[in-house]
């Protein structure tokens, strides 16, 4: 008789998938350990595991806050982790089985909130880390959400629109009882977009037999999306860059910027910064890079990318090796692509004055130590890229009111929250004599811990 595992493998082989993804058991849950007494962020970890990176910073900040052991355990681990394996009919008539995750880290301050990522290398540890970062991010900007994140292992570049729609609808149906405007509100992330959110909203609404626009954010404006949401993460990055220059006494004129990733976050950050007088000298994509010390014309590059499908071949800059671009002299480096791009392998060669983290988790804890020694001013991810979730919060509010704001009003509210949050983090860093990243974690953990204590424990 076949074992269950062999059965599953045989069934998957029939449907095209060779094996189920490995699921890492969550570290230290059994037994749960008290915070360690050492005084630095633990850096001797598997450097590029985002969950370990998140947990190391959390532990360090929690120790600084002298968080009691019970709360430390509550806040360190996700509340709920869902793994779904679901079949999808492909264009060629075959059936494929896809794996999806949704991790809900915290509901302490409100419904869980966080994006959905479609990528071939999505893993549970990555989604756990991203969900935890959403909790801390929402708390840093003081909006009433907890944190969540989702992902589906697939390569959206190799799937047709029809296949993407069927994957999205079936993934949504698998999670349906765990989603909702008061439960968990997804949004786009790498590999997903407004269309993905429209399909999720429609699938959820069909199951409930009523239109529920506030179940997702980042929707098309005609379906209850907020004006300004698409550009909001990049816009927020420009706000915190302005604040950082003011704080450090540096002028905008002559401020050279290098951006990695020319997707939603990177292209909007580059566009808004260039419009504000910054000189964007470098753009790095996964398949090539561009360099122009006089400044790249970003609207022209966007038009080129739209027609050519790539940034390569743009006449207004010279081609450059994308990894090497990160190490060119500049005032601001903005990694806006993915995790683990600034590591012990390249950090020594960085020459930026400010590191503004557009992506989630671009810098490893080991690299942080070197950056601190080099005196690089870090605007950490949970602050720098929080403009997206802040505008998502505005979208959720507008959907529930049924009243929609003009783009100017969205941007004014966004500017106010991003500037205030920057000042909160800087003040926290000064008051507690810690680096900006740890200050952002401490501020966030302090806020989530306060709510958790007030709510008490239903046990
Ligand atoms: P996206 O898919 O729109 O863009 C990512 C871009 O980065 C793509 O153009 C891709 O080709 C490029 N890229 C991927 N790997 C690369 C590499 N190794 N080197 C150079 N380029 C690379 O995704 P996005 O929404 O812009 O998200 C980017 C990052 O920002 C992710 O870490 C995401 O979690 C984070 N983020 C996104 C939002 C949002 O509102 N979209 C909000 C907060 C944080």
Coordinates of N, CA and C in Angstrom, one line a residue, residues 57 96 125 168 361 364:
X57 N 15.7 41.3 15.2 CA 15.4 42.7 15.5 C 14.3 42.9 16.6
X96 N -3.1 22.0 -12.5 CA -1.9 22.2 -11.7 C -2.3 22.5 -10.3
X125 N 8.4 31.1 5.7 CA 9.2 32.0 6.5 C 9.2 33.4 6.0
X168 N -6.1 33.3 -8.6 CA -6.6 34.3 -7.6 C -7.9 34.0 -7.0
X361 N 12.5 44.4 4.1 CA 13.6 43.5 4.5 C 14.8 43.5 3.5
X364 N 20.2 42.9 5.7 CA 20.3 41.8 6.7 C 20.8 42.4 8.0

